[in-house]
Short mmCIF file of N, CA, C and O in Angstrom, two decimals:
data_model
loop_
_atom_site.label_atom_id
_atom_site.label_comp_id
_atom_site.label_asym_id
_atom_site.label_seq_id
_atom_site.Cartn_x
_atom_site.Cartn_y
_atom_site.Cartn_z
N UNK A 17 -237.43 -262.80 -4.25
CA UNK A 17 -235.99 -262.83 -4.15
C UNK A 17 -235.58 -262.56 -2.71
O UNK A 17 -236.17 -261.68 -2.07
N UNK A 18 -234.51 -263.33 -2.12
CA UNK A 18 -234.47 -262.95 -0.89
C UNK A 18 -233.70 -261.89 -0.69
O UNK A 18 -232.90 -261.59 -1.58
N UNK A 19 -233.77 -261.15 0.44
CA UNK A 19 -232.91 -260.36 0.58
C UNK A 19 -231.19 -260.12 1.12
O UNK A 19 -230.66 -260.86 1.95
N UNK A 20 -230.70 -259.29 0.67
CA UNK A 20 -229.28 -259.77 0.56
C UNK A 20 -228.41 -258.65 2.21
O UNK A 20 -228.37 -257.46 2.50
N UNK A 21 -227.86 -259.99 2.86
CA UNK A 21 -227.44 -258.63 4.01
C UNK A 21 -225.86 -259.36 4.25
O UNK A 21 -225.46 -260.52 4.17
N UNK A 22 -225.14 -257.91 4.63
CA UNK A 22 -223.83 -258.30 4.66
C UNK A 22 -223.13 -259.03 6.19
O UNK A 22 -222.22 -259.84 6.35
N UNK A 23 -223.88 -258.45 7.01
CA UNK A 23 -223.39 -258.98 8.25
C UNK A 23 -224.90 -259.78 9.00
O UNK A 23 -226.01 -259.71 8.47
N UNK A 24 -224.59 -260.57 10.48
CA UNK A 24 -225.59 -260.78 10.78
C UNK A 24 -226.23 -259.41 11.96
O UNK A 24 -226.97 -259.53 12.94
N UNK A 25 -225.79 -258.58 11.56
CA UNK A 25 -226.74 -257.00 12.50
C UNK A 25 -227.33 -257.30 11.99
O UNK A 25 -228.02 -258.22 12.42
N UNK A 26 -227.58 -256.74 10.49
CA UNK A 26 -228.18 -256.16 9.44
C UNK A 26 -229.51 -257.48 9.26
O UNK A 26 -230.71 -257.35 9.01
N UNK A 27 -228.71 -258.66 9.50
CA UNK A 27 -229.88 -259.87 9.51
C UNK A 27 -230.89 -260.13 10.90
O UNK A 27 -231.92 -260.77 10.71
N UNK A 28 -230.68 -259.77 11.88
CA UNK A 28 -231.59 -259.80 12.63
C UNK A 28 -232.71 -259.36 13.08
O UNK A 28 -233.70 -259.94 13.52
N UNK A 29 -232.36 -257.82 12.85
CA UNK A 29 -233.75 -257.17 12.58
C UNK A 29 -234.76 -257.50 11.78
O UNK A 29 -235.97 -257.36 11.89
N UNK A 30 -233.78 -258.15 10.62
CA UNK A 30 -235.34 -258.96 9.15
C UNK A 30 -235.48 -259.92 9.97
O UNK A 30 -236.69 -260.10 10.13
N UNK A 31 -234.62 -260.94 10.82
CA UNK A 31 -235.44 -262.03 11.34
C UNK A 31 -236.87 -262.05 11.88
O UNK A 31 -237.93 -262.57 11.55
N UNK A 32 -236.32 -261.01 13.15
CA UNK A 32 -237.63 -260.64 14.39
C UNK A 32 -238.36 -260.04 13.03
O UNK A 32 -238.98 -261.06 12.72
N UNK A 33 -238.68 -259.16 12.09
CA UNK A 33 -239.83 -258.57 11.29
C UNK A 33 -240.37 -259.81 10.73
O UNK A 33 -241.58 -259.98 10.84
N UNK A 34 -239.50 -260.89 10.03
CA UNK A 34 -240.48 -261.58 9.71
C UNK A 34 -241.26 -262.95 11.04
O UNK A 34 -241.99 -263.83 10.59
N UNK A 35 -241.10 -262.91 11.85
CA UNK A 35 -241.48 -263.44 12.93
C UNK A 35 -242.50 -262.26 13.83
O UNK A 35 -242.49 -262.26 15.06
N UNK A 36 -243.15 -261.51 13.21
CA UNK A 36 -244.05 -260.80 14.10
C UNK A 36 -245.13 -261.09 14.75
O UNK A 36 -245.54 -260.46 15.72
N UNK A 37 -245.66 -262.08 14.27
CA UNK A 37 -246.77 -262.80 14.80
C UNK A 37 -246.39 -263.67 16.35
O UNK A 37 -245.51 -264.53 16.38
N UNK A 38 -247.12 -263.31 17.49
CA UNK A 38 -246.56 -263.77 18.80
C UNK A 38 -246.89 -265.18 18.34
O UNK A 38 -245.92 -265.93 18.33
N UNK A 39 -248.16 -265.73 17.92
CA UNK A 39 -248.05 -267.46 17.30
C UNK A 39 -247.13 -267.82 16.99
O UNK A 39 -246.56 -268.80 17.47
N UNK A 40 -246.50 -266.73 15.60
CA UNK A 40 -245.12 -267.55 14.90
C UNK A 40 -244.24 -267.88 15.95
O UNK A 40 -243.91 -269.05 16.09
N UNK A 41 -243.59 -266.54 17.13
CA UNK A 41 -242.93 -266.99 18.24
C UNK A 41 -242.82 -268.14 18.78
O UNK A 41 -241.90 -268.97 18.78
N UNK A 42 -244.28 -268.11 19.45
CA UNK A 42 -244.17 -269.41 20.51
C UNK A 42 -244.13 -270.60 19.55
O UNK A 42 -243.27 -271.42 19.85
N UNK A 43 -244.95 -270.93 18.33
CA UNK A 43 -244.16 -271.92 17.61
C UNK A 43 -243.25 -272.25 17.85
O UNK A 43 -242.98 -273.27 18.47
N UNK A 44 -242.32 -271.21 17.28
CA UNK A 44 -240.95 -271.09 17.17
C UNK A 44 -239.97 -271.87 18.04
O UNK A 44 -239.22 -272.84 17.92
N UNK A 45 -240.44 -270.64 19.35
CA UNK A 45 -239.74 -271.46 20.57
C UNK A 45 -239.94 -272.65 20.91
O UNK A 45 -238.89 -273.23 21.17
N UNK A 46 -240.60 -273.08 21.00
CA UNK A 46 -241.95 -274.91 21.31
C UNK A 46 -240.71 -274.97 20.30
O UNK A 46 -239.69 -274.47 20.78
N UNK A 47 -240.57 -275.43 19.09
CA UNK A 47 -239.84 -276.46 18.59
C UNK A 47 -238.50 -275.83 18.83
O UNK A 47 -237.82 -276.69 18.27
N UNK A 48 -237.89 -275.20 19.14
CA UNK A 48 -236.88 -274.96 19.04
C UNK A 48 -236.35 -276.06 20.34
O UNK A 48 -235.77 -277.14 20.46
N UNK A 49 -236.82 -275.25 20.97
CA UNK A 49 -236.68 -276.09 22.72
C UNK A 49 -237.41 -277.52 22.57
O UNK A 49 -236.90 -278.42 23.25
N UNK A 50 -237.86 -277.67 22.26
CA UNK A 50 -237.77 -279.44 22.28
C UNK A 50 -236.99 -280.16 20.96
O UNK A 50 -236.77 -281.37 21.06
N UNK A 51 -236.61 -279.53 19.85
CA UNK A 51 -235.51 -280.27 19.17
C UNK A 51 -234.39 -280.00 19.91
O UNK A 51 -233.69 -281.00 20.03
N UNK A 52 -234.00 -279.11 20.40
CA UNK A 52 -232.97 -278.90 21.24
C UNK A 52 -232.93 -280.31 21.98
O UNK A 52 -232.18 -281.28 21.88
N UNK A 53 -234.18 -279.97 22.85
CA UNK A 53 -234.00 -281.52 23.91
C UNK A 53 -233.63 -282.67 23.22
O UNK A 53 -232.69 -283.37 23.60
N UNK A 54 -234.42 -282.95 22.07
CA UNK A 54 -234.39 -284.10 21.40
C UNK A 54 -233.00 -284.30 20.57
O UNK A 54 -232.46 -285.40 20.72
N UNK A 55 -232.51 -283.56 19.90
CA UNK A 55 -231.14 -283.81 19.72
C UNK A 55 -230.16 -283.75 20.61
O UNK A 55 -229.36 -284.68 20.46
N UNK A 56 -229.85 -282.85 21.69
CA UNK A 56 -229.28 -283.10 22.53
C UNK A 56 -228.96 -284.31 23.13
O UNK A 56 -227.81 -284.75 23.16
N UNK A 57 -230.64 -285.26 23.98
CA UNK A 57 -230.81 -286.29 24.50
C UNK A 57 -230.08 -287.30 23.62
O UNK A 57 -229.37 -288.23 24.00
N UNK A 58 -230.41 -286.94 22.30
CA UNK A 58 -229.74 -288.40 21.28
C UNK A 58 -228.24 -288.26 21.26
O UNK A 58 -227.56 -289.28 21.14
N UNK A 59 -227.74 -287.25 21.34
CA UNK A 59 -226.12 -287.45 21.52
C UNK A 59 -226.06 -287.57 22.82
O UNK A 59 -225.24 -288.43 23.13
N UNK A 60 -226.46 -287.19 23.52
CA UNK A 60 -225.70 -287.80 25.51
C UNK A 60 -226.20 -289.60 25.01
O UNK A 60 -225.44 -290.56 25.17
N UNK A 61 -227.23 -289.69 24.57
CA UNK A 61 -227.73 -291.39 25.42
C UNK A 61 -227.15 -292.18 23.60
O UNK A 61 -227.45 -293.33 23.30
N UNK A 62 -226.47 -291.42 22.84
CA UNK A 62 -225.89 -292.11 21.32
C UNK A 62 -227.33 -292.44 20.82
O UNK A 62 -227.52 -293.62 20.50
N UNK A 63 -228.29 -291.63 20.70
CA UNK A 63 -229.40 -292.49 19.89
C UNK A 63 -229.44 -291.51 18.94
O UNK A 63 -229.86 -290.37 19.14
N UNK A 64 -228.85 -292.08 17.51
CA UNK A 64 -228.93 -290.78 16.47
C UNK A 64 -230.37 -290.44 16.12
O UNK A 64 -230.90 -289.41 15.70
N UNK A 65 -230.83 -291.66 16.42
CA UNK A 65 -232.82 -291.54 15.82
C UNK A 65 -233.22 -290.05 16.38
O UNK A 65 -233.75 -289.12 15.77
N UNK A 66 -232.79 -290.15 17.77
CA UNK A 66 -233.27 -288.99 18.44
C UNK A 66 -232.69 -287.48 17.56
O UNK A 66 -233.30 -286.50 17.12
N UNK A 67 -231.42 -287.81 17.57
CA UNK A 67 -230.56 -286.59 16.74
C UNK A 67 -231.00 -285.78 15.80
O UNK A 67 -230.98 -284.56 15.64
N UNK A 68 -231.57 -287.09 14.94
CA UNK A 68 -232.68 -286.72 13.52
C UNK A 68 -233.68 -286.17 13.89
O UNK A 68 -233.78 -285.02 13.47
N UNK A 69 -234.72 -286.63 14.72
CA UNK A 69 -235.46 -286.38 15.41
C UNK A 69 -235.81 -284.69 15.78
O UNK A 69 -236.74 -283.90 15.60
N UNK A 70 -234.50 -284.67 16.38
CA UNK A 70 -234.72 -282.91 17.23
C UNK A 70 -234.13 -282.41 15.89
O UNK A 70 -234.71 -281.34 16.03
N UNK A 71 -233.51 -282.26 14.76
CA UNK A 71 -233.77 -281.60 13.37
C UNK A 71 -234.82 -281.42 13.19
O UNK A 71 -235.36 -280.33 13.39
N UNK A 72 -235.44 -282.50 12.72
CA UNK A 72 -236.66 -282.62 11.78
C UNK A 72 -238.07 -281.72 12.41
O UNK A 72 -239.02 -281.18 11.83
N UNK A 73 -237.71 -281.86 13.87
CA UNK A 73 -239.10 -281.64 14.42
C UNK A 73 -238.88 -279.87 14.80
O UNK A 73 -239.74 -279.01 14.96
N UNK A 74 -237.23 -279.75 14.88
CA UNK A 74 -237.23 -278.05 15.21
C UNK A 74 -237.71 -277.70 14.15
O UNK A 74 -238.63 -276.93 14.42
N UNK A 75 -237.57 -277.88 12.52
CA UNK A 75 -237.72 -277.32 11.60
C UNK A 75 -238.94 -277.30 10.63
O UNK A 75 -239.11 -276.61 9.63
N UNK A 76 -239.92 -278.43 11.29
CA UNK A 76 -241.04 -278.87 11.19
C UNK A 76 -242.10 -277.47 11.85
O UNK A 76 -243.05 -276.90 11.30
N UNK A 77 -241.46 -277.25 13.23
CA UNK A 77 -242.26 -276.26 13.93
C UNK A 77 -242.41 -275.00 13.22
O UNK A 77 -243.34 -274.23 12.97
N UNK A 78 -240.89 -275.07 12.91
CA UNK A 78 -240.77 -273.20 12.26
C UNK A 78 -241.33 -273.35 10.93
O UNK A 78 -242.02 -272.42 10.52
N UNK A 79 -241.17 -274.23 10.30
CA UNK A 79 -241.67 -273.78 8.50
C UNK A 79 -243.37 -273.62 8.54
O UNK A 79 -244.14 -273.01 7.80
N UNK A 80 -243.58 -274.37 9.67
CA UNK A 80 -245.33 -274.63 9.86
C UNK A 80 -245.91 -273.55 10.29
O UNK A 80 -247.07 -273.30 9.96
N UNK A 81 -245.22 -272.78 11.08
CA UNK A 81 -245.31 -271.54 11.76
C UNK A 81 -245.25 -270.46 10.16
O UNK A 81 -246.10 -269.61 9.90
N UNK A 82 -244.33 -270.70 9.48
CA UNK A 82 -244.12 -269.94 8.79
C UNK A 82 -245.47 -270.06 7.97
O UNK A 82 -246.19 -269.06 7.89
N UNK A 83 -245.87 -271.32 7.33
CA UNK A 83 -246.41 -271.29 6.02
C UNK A 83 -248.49 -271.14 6.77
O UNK A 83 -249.56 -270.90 6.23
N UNK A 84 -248.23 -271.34 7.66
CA UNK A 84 -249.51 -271.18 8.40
C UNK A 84 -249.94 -269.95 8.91
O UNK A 84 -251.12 -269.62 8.74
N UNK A 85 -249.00 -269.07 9.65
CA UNK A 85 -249.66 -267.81 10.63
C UNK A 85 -248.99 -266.87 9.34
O UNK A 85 -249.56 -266.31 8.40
N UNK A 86 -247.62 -266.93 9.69
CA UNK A 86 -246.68 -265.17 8.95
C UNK A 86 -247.16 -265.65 7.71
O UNK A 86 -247.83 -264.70 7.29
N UNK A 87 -247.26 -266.94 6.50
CA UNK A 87 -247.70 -266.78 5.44
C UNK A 87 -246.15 -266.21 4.21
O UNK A 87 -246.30 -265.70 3.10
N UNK A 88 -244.79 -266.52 4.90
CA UNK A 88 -243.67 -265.76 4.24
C UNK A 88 -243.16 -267.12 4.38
O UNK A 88 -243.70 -268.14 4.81
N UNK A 89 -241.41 -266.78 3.67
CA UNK A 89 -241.03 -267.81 3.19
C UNK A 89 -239.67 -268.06 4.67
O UNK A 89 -239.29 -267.02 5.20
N UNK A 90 -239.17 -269.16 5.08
CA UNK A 90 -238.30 -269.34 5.75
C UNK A 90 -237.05 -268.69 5.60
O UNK A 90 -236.07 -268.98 4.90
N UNK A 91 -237.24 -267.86 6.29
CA UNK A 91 -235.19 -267.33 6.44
C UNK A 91 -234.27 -268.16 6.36
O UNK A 91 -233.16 -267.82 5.98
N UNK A 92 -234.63 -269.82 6.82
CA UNK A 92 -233.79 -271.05 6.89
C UNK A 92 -233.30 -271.29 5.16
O UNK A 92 -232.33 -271.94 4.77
N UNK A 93 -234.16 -270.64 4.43
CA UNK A 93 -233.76 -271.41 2.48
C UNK A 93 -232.78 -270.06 1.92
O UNK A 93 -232.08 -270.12 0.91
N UNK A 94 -232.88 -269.11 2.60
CA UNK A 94 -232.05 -268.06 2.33
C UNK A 94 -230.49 -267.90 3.43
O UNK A 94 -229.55 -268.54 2.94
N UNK A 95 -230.29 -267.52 4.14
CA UNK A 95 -229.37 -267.99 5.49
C UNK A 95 -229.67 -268.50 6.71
O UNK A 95 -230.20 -268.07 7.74
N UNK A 96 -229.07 -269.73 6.25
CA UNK A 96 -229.40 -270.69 6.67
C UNK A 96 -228.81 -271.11 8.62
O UNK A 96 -229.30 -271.76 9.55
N UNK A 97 -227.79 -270.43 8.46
CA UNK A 97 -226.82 -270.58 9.51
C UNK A 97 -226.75 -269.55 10.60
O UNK A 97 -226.47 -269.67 11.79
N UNK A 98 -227.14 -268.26 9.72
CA UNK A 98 -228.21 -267.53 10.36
C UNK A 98 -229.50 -267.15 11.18
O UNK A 98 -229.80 -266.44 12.14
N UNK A 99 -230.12 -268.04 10.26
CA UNK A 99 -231.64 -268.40 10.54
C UNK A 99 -231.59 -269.47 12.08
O UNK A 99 -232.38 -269.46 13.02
N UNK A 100 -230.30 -270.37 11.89
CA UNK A 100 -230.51 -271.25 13.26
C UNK A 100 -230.39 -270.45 14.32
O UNK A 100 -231.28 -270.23 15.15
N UNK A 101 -228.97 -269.85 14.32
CA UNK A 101 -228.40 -268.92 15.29
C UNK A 101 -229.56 -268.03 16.09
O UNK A 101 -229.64 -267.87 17.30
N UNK A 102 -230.57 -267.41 14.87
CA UNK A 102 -231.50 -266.51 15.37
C UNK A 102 -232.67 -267.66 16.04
O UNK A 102 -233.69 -267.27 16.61
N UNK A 103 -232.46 -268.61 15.93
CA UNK A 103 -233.79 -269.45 16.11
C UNK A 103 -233.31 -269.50 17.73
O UNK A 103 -234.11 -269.03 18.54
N UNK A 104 -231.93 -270.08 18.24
CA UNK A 104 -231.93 -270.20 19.12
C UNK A 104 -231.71 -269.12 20.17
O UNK A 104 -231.93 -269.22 21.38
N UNK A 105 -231.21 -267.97 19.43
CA UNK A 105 -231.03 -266.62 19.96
C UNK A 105 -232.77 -266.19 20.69
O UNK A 105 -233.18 -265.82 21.79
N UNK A 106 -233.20 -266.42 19.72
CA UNK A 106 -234.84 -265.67 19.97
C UNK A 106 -235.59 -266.84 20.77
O UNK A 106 -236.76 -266.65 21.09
N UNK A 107 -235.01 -267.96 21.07
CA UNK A 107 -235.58 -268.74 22.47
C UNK A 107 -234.92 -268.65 23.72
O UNK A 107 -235.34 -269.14 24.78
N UNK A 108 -233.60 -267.84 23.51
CA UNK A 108 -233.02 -267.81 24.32
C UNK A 108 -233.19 -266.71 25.17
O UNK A 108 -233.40 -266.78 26.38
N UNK A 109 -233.04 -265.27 24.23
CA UNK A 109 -234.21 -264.20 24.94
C UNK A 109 -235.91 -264.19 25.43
O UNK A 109 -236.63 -263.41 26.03
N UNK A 110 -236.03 -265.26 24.92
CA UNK A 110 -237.69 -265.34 25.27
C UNK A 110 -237.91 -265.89 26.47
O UNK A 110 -238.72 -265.48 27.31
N UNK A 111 -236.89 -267.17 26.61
CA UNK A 111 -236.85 -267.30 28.18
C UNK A 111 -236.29 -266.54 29.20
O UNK A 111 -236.65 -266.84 30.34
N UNK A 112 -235.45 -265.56 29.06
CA UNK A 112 -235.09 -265.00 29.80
C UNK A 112 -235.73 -263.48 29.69
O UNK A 112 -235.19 -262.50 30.20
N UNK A 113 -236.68 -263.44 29.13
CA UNK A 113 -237.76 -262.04 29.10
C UNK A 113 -237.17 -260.78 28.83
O UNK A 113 -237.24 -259.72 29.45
N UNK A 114 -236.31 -261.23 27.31
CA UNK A 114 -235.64 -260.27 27.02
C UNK A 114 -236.49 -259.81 25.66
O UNK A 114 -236.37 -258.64 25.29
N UNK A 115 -237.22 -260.58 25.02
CA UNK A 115 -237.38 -260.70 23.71
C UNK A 115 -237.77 -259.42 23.07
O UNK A 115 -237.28 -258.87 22.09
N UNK A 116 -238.68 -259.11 23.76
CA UNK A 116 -239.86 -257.74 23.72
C UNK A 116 -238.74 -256.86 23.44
O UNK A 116 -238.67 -256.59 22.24
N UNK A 117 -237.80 -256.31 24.20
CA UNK A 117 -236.59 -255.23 23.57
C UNK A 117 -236.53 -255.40 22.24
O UNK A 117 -237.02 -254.66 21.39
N UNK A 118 -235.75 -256.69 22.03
CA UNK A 118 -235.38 -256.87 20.56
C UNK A 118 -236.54 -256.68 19.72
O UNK A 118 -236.27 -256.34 18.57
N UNK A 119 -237.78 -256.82 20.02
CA UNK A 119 -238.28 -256.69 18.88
C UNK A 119 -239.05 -255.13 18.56
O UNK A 119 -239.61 -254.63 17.58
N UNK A 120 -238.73 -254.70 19.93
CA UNK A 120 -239.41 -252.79 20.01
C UNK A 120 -238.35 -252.65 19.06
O UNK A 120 -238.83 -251.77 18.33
N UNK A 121 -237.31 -252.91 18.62
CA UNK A 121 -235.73 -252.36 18.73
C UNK A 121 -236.14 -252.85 17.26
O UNK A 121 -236.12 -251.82 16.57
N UNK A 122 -236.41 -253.68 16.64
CA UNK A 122 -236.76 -254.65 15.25
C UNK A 122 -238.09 -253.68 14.48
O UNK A 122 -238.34 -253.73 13.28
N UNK A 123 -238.74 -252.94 15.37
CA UNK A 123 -239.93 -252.20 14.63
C UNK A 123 -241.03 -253.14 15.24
O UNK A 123 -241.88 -252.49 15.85
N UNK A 124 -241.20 -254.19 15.24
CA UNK A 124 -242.45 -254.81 15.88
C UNK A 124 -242.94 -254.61 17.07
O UNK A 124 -242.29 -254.93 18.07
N UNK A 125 -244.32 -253.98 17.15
CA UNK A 125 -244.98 -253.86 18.05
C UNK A 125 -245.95 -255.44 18.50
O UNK A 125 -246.71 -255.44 19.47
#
């Protein structure tokens, strides 16, 4: 059963816990940042193929990540809107070498 949280505080800390594995991370980020590119690119140049594209392949990375290293179920089938937000949140601190806080701060060592 997933777990039930009222705000997204309360959801981020379960994000980073279930993402503890530095694999799951860089997965993570790797598709995040290139569906990014790839949908992005398809709306500047109108190629929806691409659009689909950077979906399919951000979410391809993370579930694979999921069902392969962490072995848990996607935060994406539970909150969903959430789960993106944190997807791009946690590539966004990772490039900017913030991540490690958040996740001392999350309980993960």
């Amino acid at each position: 059963m997933a777990a039930r949280f009222t705000s997204y505080a309360e959801f981020w800390p379960h994000y980073l816990r279930e993402h503890a594995s530095p694999v799951t991370r860089g997965v993570h980020v790797t598709g995040t940042l290139i569906g990014l590119a790839l949908f992005l690119g398809g709306i500047l140049f109108g190629n929806w193929w691409l659009v689909l594209a950077g979906v399919v392949s951000g979410y391809l990375f993370a579930w694979g990540s999921h069902m392969l290293v962490e072995r848990n179920r996607p935060a994406t089938f539970s909150h969903p809107l959430w789960s993106l937000g944190s997807d791009l949140r946690m590539a966004w601190l990772f490039l900017r070498g913030r991540l490690d806080r958040e996740l001392r701060r999350a309980g993960v060592s």
